[in-house]
Coordinates of C-alpha atoms and ligand atoms in Angstrom, one line a residue:
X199 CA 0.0 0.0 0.0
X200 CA 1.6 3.7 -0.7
X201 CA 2.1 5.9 1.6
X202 CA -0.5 9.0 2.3
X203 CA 0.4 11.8 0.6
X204 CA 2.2 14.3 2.5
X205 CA 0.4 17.6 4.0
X206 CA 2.4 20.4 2.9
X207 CA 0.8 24.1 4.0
X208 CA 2.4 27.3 2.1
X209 CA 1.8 30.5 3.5
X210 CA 1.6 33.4 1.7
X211 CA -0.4 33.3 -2.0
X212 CA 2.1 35.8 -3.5
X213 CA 3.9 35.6 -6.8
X214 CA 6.4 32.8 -5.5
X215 CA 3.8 30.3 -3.3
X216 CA 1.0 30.2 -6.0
X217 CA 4.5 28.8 -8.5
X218 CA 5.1 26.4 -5.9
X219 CA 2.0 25.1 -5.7
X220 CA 2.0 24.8 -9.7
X221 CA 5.3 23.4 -9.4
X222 CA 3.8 20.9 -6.9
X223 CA 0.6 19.8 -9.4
X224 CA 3.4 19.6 -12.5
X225 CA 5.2 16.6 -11.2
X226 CA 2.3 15.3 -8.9
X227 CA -0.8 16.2 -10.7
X228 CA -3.2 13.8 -8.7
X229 CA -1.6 14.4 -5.7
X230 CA -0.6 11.6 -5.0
X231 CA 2.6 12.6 -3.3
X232 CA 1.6 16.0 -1.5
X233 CA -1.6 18.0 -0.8
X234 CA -1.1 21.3 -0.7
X235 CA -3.1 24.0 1.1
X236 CA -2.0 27.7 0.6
X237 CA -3.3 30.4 2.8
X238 CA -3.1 33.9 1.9
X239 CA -3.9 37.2 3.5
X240 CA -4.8 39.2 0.2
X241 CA -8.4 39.0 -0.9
X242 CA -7.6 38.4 -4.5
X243 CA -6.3 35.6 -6.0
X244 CA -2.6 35.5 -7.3
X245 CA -1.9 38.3 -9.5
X246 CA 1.8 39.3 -11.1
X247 CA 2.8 42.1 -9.0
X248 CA 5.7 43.3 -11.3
X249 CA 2.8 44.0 -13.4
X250 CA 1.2 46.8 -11.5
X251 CA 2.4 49.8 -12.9
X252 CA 0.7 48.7 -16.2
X253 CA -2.4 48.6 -14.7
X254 CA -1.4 52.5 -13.5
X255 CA -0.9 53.1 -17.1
X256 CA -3.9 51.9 -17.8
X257 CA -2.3 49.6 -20.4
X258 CA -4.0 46.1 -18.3
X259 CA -6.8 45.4 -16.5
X260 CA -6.5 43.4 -13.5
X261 CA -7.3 40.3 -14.6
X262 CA -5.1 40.5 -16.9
X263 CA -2.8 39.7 -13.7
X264 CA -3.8 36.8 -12.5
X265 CA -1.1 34.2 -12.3
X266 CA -2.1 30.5 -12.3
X267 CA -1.9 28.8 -8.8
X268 CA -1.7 25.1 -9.1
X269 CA -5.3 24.7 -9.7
X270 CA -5.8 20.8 -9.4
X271 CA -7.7 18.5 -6.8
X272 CA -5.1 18.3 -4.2
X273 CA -4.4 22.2 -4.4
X274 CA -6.6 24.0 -1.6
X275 CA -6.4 27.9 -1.5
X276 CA -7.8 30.0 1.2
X277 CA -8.0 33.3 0.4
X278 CA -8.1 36.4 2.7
X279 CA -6.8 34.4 5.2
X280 CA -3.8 35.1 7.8
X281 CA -1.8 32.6 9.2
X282 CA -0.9 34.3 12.5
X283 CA 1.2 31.2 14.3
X284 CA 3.1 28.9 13.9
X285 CA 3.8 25.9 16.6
X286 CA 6.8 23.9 15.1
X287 CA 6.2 21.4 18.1
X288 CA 3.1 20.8 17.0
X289 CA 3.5 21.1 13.4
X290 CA 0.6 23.5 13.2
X291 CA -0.3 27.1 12.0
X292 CA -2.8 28.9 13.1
X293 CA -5.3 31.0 11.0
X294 CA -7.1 34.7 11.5
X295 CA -10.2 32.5 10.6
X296 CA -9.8 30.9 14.1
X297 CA -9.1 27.7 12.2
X298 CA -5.8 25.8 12.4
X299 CA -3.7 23.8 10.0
X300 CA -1.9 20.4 10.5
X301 CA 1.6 20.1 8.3
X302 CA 4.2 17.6 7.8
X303 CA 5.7 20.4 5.9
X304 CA 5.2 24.0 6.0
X305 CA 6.7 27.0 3.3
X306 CA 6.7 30.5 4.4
X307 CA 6.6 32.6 0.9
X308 CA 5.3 35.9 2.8
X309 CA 7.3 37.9 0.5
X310 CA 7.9 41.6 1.5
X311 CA 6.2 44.6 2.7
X312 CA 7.2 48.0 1.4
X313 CA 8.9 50.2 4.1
X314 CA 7.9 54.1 4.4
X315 CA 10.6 56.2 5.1
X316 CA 11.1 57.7 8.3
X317 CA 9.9 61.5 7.2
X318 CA 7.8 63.2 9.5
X319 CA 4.2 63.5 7.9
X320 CA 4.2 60.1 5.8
X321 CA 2.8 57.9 8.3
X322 CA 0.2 58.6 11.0
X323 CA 0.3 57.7 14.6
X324 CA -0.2 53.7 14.0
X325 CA 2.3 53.9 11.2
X326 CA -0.3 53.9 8.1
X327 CA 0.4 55.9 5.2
X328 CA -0.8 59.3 6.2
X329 CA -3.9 61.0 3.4
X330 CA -2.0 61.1 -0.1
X331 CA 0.7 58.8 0.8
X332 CA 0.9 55.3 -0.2
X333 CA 3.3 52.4 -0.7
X334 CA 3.4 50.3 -3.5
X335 CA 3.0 46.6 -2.9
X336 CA -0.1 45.1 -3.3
X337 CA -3.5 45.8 -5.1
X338 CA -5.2 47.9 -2.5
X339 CA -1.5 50.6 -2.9
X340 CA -2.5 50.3 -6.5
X341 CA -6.0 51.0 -5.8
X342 CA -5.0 53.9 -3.4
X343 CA -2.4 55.6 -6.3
X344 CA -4.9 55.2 -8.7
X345 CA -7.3 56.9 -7.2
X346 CA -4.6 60.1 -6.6
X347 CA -3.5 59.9 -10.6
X348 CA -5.9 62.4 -12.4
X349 CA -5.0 64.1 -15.3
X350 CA -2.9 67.2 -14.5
X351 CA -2.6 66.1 -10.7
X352 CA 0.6 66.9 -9.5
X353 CA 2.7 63.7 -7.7
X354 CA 5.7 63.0 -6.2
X355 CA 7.4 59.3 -6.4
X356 CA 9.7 59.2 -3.1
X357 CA 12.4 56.7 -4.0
X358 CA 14.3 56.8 -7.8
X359 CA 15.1 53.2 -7.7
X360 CA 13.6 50.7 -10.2
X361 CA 10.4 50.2 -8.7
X362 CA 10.0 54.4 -8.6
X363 CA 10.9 55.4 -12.2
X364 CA 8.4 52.4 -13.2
X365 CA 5.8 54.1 -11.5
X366 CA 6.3 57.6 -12.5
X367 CA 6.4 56.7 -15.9
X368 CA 3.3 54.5 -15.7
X369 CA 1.6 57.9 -13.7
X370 CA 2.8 60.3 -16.7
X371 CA 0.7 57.8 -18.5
X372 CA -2.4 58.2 -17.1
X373 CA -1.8 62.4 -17.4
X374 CA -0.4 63.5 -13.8
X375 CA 2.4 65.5 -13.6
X376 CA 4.9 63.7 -11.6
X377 CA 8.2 64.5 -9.6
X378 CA 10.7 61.7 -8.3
X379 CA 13.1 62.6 -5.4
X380 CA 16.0 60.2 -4.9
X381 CA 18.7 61.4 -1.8
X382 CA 21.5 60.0 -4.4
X383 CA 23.2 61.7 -6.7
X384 CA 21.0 60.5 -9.5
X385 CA 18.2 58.1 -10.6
X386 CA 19.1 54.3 -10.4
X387 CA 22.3 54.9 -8.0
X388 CA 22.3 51.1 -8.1
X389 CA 22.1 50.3 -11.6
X390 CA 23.8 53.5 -13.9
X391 CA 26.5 55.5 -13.1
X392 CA 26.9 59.1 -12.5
X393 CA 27.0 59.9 -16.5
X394 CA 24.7 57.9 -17.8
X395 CA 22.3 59.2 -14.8
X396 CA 22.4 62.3 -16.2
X397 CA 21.9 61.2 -19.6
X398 CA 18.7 59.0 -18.3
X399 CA 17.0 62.0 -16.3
X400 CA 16.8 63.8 -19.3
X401 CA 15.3 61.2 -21.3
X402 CA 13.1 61.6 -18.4
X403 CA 12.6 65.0 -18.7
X404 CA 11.2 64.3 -22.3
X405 CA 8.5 62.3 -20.7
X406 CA 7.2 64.6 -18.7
X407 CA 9.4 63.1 -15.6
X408 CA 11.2 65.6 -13.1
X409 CA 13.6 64.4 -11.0
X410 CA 15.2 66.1 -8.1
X411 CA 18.3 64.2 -6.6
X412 CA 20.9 64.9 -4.2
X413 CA 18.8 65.4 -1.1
X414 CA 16.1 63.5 0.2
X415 CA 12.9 64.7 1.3
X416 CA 12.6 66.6 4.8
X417 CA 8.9 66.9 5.2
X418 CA 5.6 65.6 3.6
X419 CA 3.3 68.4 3.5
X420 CA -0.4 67.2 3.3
X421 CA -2.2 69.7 0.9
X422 CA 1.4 71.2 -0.4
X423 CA 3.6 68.3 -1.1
X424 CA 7.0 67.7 -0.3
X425 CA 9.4 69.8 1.5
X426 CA 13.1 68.5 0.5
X427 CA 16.1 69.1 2.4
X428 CA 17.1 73.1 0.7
X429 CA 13.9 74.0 1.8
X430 CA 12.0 74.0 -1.1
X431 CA 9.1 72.6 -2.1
X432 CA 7.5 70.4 -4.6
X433 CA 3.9 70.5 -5.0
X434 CA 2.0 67.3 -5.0
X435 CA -1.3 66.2 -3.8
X436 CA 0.0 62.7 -3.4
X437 CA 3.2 60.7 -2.7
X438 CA 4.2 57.4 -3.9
X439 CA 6.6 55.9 -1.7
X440 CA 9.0 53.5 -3.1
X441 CA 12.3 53.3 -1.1
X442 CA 12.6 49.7 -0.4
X443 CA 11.0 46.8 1.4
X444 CA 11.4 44.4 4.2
X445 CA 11.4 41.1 4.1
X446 CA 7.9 39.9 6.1
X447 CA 9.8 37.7 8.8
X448 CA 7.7 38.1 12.1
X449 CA 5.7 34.9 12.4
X450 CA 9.2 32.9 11.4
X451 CA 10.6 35.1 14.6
X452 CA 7.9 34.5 16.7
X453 CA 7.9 31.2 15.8
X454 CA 11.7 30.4 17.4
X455 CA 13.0 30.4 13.4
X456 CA 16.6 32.3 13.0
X457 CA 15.9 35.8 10.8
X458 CA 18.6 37.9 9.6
X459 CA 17.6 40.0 7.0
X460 CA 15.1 37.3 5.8
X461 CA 14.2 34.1 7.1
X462 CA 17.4 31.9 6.3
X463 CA 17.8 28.8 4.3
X464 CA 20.2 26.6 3.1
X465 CA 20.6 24.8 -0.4
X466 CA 17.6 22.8 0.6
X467 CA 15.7 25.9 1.2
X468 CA 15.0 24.5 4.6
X469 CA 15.5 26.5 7.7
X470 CA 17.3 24.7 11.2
X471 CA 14.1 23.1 11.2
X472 CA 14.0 20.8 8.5
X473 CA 10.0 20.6 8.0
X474 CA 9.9 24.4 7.3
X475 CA 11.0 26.1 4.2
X476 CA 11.1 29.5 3.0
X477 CA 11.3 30.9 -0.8
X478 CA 11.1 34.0 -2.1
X479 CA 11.4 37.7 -1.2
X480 CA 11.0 36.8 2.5
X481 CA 14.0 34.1 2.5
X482 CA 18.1 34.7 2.7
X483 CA 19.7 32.6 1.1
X484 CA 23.9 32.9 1.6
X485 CA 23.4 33.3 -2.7
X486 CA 21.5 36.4 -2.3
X487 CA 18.2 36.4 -4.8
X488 CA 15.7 38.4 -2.3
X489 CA 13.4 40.9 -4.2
X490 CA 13.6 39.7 -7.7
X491 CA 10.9 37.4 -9.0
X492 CA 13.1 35.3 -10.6
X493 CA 15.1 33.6 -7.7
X494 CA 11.6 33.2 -6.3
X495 CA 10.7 30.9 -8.7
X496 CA 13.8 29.3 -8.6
X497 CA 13.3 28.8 -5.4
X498 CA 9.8 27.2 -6.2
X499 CA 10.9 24.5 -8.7
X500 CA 14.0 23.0 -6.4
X501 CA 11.5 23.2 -3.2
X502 CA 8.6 21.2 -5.4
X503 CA 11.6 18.9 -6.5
X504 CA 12.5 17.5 -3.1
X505 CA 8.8 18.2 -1.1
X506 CA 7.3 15.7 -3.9
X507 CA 10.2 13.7 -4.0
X508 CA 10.7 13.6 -8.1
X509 CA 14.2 15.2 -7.8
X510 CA 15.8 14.4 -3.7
X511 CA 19.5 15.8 -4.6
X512 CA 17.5 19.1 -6.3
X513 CA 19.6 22.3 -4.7
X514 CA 19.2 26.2 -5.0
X515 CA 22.7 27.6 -6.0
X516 CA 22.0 31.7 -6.6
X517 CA 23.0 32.5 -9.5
X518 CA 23.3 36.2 -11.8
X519 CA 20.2 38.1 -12.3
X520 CA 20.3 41.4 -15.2
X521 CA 18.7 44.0 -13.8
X522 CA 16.2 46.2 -17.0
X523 CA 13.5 49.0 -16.5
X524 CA 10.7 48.9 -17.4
X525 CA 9.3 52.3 -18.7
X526 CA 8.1 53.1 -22.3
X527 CA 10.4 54.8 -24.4
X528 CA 13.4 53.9 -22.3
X529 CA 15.2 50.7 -22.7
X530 CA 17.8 50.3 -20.1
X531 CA 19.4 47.3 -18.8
X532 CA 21.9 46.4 -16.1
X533 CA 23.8 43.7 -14.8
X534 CA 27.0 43.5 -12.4
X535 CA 29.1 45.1 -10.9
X536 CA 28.1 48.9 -12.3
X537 CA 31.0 51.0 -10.9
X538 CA 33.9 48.7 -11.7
X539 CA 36.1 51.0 -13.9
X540 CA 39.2 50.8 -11.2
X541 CA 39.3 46.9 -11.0
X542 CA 38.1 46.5 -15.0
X543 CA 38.9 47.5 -18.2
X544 CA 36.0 49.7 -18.6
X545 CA 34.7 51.2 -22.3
X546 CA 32.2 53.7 -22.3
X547 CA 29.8 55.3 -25.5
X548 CA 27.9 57.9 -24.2
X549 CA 25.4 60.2 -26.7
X550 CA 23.5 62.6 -24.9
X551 CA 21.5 64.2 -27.7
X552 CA 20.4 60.9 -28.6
X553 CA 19.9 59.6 -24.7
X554 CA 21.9 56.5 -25.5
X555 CA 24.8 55.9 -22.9
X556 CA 26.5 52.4 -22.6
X557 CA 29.4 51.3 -20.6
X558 CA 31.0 47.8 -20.3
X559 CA 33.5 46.3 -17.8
X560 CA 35.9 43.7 -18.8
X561 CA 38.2 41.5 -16.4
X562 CA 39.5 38.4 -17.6
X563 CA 37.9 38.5 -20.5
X564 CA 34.4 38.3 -18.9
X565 CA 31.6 41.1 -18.7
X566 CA 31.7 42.0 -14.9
X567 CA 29.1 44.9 -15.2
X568 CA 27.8 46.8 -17.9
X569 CA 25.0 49.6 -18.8
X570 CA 23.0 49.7 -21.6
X571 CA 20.8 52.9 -22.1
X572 CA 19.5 52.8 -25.7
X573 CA 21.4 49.5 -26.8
X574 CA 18.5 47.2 -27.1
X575 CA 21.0 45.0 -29.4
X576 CA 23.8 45.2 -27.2
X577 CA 22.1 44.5 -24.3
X578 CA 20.7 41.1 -25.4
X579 CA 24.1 40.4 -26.4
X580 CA 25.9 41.1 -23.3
X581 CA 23.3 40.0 -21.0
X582 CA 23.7 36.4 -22.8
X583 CA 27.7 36.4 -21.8
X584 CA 27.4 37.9 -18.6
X585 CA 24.6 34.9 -18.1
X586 CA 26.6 32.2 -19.4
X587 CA 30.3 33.5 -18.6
X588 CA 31.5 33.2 -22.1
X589 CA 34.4 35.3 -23.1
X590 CA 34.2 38.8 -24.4
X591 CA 35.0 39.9 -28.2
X592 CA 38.1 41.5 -28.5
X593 CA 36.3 44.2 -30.7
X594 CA 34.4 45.4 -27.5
X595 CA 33.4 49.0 -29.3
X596 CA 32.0 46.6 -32.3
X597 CA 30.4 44.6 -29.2
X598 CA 28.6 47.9 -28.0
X599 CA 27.7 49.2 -31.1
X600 CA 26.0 45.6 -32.1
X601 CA 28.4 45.5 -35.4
X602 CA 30.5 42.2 -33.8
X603 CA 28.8 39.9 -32.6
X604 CA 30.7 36.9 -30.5
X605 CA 31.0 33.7 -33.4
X606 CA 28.6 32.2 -31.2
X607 CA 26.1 34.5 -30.4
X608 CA 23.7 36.2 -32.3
X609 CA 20.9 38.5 -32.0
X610 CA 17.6 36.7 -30.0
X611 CA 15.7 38.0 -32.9
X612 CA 18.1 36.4 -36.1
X613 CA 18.9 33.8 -34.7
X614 CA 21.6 32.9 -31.5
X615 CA 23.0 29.9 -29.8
X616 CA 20.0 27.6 -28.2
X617 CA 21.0 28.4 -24.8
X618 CA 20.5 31.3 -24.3
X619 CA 18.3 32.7 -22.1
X620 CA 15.5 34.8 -23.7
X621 CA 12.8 35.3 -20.7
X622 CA 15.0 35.6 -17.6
X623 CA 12.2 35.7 -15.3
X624 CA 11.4 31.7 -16.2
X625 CA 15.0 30.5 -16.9
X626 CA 13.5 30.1 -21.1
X627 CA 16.1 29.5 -23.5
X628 CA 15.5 30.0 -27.1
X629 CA 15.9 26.3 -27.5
X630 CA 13.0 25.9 -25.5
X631 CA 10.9 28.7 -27.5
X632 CA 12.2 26.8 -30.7
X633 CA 11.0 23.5 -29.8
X634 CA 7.3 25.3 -28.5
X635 CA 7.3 27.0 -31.7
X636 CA 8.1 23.5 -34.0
X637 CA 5.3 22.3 -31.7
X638 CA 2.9 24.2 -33.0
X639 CA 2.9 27.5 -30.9
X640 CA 2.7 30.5 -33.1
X641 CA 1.9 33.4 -31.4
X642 CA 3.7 35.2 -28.5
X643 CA 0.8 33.9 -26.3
X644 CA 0.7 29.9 -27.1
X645 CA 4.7 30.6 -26.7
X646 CA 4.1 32.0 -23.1
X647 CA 1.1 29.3 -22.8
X648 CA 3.5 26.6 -23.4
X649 CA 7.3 28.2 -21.9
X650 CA 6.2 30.3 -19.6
X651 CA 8.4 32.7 -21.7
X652 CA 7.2 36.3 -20.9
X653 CA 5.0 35.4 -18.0
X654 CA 6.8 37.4 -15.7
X655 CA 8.8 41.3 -16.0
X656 CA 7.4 40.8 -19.6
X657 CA 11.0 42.3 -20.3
X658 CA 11.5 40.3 -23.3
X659 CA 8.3 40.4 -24.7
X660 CA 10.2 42.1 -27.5
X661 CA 13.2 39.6 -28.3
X662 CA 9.7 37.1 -27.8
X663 CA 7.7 38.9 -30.7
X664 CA 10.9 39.3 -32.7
X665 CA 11.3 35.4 -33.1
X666 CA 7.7 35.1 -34.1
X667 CA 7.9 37.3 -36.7
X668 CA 11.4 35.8 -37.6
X669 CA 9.8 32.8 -37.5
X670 CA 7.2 33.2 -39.5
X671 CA 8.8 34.6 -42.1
X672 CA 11.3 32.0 -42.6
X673 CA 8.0 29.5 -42.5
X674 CA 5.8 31.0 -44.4
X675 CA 5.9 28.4 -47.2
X676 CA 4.7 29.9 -51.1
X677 CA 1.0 29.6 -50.5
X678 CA 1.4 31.2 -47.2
X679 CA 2.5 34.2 -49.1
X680 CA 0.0 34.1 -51.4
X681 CA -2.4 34.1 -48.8
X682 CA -0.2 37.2 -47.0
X683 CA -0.4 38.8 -50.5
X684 CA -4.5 38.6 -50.7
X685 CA -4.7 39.7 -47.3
Ligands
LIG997 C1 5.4 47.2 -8.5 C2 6.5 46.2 -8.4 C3 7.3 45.9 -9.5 C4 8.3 44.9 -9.5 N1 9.1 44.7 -10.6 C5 9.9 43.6 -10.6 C6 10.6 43.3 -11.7 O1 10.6 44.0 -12.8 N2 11.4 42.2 -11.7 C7 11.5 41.4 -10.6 O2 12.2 40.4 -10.7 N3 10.8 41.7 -9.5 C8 10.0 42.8 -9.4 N4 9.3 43.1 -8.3 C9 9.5 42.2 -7.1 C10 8.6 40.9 -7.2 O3 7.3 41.3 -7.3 C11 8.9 40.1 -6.0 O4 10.2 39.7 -6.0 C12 7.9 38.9 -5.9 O5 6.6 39.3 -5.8 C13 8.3 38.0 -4.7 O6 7.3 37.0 -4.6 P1 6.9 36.5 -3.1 O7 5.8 35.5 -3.3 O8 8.1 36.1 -2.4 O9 6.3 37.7 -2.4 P2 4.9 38.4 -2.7 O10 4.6 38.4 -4.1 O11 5.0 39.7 -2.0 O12 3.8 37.5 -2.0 C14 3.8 37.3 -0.6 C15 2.3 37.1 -0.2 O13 2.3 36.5 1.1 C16 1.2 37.1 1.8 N5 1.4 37.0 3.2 C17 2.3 37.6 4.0 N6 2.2 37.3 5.3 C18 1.2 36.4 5.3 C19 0.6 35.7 6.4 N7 1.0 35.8 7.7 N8 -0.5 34.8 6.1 C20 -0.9 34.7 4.8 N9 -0.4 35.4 3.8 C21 0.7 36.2 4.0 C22 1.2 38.5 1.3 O14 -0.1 39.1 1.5 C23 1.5 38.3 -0.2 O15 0.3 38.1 -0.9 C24 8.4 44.1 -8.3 C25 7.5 44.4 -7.2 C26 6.6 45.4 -7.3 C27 5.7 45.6 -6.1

């Protein structure tokens, strides 16, 4: 007789537990193995979070977020619900229901909360976001910035990070007239450089985008806006706050489980208790891989591996991520080490007038950082031999400029090796999109149907749509372009 399956409880319903759960019902879809029940505290069902500022724009509609979340017989989700203990003695959590769950294994994927910055007048006395302020993390901060972002309304985005510029851009969009203040020097201190930050706020400034930088902001001024630290200040009727977040740790605390910065793991992804995991934003791993989506999911696939038992000597090793914004008319990407030019040979293009600036660091023949403001080409390029630590071109102005291509790498869109990674986010090489493609995908949504490919940052929905149409065209047999002709 087999054995029962084993109960495995994931908390959190975010963007990393509802993958685990579909990770779960890929290699055990009758659940024969595991049962899993995930509890969540959100009211909606799993959405894609990175996706939020589109739905800002206005460019997607909410549904157009929702990620699937292992929906099969021995997947149970609950909803609006909090777990708010857990014994490890017992093996049980407790729920804000007043219900309690049995596990033989347990998976914290709590994620994050987003942090607002300690300036008087952003939170009130309990520490909520103070009227016009508001975080974004979930889909009641989106609600709550959408309802500040009417046409002509002035806003300020506290925090010129990633996450920030995303949703300025995304607030320009829907016609409010928005300021970013970042304490650093310049935009992105984390993923350009002082020259090309200069070069990137005034693409900004084409987009209707002010940024103020060098000093942070002194004072939130309900009704005014926000005081900086000169003294002056910008008017807004509404700050977005987006300086960071924190992993969400406490019931692991409470609970007796050791928390640094996140909850931490090992290879296994197990804490010092063996029967509780953690993935995602709210686990450390030695590897890094907190606050990127991609790790997460990682994360996801090697925990499903050993919890169902298809894959026991499965491990989580880190590994590189490329960082790229996301903001209409601005294609930047990032990767490495971005302020290496004393310990790298370090080339650098920059073109102002055109708001193109690149910069690539070499050691040992291998890319150790690089920007890539207005190198779309380029940056697929490079991102493919940072990923795969293949050597660098001698020619490494030819590299930039996309003239020189390594012999055995090509554009995503004409072609290059099989391996290499096209969507990031899902670990998708073009192999894979080939093989979905001979299969019979042959749009860019059977691709992501079938891959995954562009199911998460949608960052390569482009290099994606370029193989289609590459595709197709070298398919399309004689009648096809007859048919194309009559069209
Ligand atoms: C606007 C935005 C843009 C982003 N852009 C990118 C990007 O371009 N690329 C990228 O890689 N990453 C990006 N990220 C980060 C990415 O979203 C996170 O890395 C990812 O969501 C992490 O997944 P997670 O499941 O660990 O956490 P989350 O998705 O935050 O999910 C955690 C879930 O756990 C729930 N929870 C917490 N405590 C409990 C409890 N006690 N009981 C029950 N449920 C609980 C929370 O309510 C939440 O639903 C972005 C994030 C945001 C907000």
């Amino acid at each position: 007789m087999s054995a029962a399956p084993r109960n495995v409880v994931v908390i959190g319903h975010g963007m990393v537990g509802s993958r685990f759960a579909e990770e779960v019902v890929r290699r055990d879809p009758g659940g024969q193995r595991v049962r899993v029940t995930v509890v969540g505290a959100e009211p909606e069902p799993a959405y894609n979070r990175i996706l939020m500022p589109e739905l800002l724009s206005g460019r997607l509609e909410a549904e157009e977020l929702r990620l699937p979340g292992g929906e099969a017989p021995a997947v149970t989700v609950r909803t609006a619900t909090a777990a708010t203990a857990i014994d490890a003695r017992a093996r049980r959590v407790s729920l804000s229901d007043g219900d309690a769950l049995d596990y033989d294994e347990l998976v914290l994927a709590t994620g994050a909360r987003a942090t607002l910055l300690p300036v008087p007048g952003l939170a009130q006395e309990g520490g909520q976001p103070a009227p016009g302020v508001a975080t974004l993390r979930d889909m009641a901060d989106c609600r709550r910035v959408l309802s500040a972002a009417r046409p002509g309304a002035p806003m300020v985005v506290l925090g010129g990070g990633l996450l920030g510029l995303e949703t300025a851009r995304a607030l320009t969009e829907r016609g409010a007239r928005v300021s970013v203040v970042e304490p650093a020097p310049h935009v992105l201190p984390r993923q350009i450089d002082a020259a090309g930050g200069e070069i990137l706020a005034a693409e900004l400034a084409n987009l209707g985008i002010t940024c103020y930088t060098g000093q942070g902001a002194a004072r939130w001024l309900s009704g005014y806006g926000m005081e900086l630290e000169d003294g002056q200040v910008v008017a807004a009727d509404a700050v977005v706050v987006t300086a960071g977040v924190r992993a969400e740790t406490e019931l692991a605390r409470a609970a007796g489980i050791a928390v640094e910065r996140g909850v931490l793991v090992d290879d296994t992804l197990s804490t010092a208790d063996p029967r509780i995991h953690a993935i995602g934003d709210c686990a450390q791993h030695k590897d890094g891989g907190a606050g990127l989506v991609q790790p997460g999911w990682e994360q996801a696939a090697v925990l499903a591996d050993l919890l169902t038992g298809t894959a026991p000597n499965a491990r989580y090793s880190g590994g590189r991520t490329v960082a790229r914004l996301k903001v209409e008319g601005v294609e930047l990407t990032s990767l490495g080490d971005v302020h290496a030019d004393d310990e790298a040979e370090t080339i650098t293009l920059a073109d102002p007038p055109g708001g193109r600036y690149a910069k690539l660091s070499v050691r040992d023949d291998q890319v150790v950082g690089a920007i890539l403001l207005g190198f779309p080409d380029a940056a697929a390029t490079i991102a493919q031999l940072y990923d795969s630590y293949a050597p660098v071109p001698q020619d490494r102005l030819a590299l930039l400029l996309g003239r020189s291509l390594p012999e055995t790498t090509e554009q995503p869109a004409s072609g290059g090796t099989g391996d290499a990674v096209v969507c990031y986010c899902n670990g998708v090489t073009r192999d894979q999109l080939d093989a979905a493609w001979r299969d019979g995908a042959r749009t860019r949504d059977d691709l992501a149907a079938t891959t995954r490919a562009t199911t998460g940052c949608g960052g390569c929905v482009r290099d994606v749509n370029a193989l289609v149409a590459a595709w197709s065209e070298r398919d399309s047999g004689p009648n096809d372009l007859v048919e194309a002709a009559r069209a």
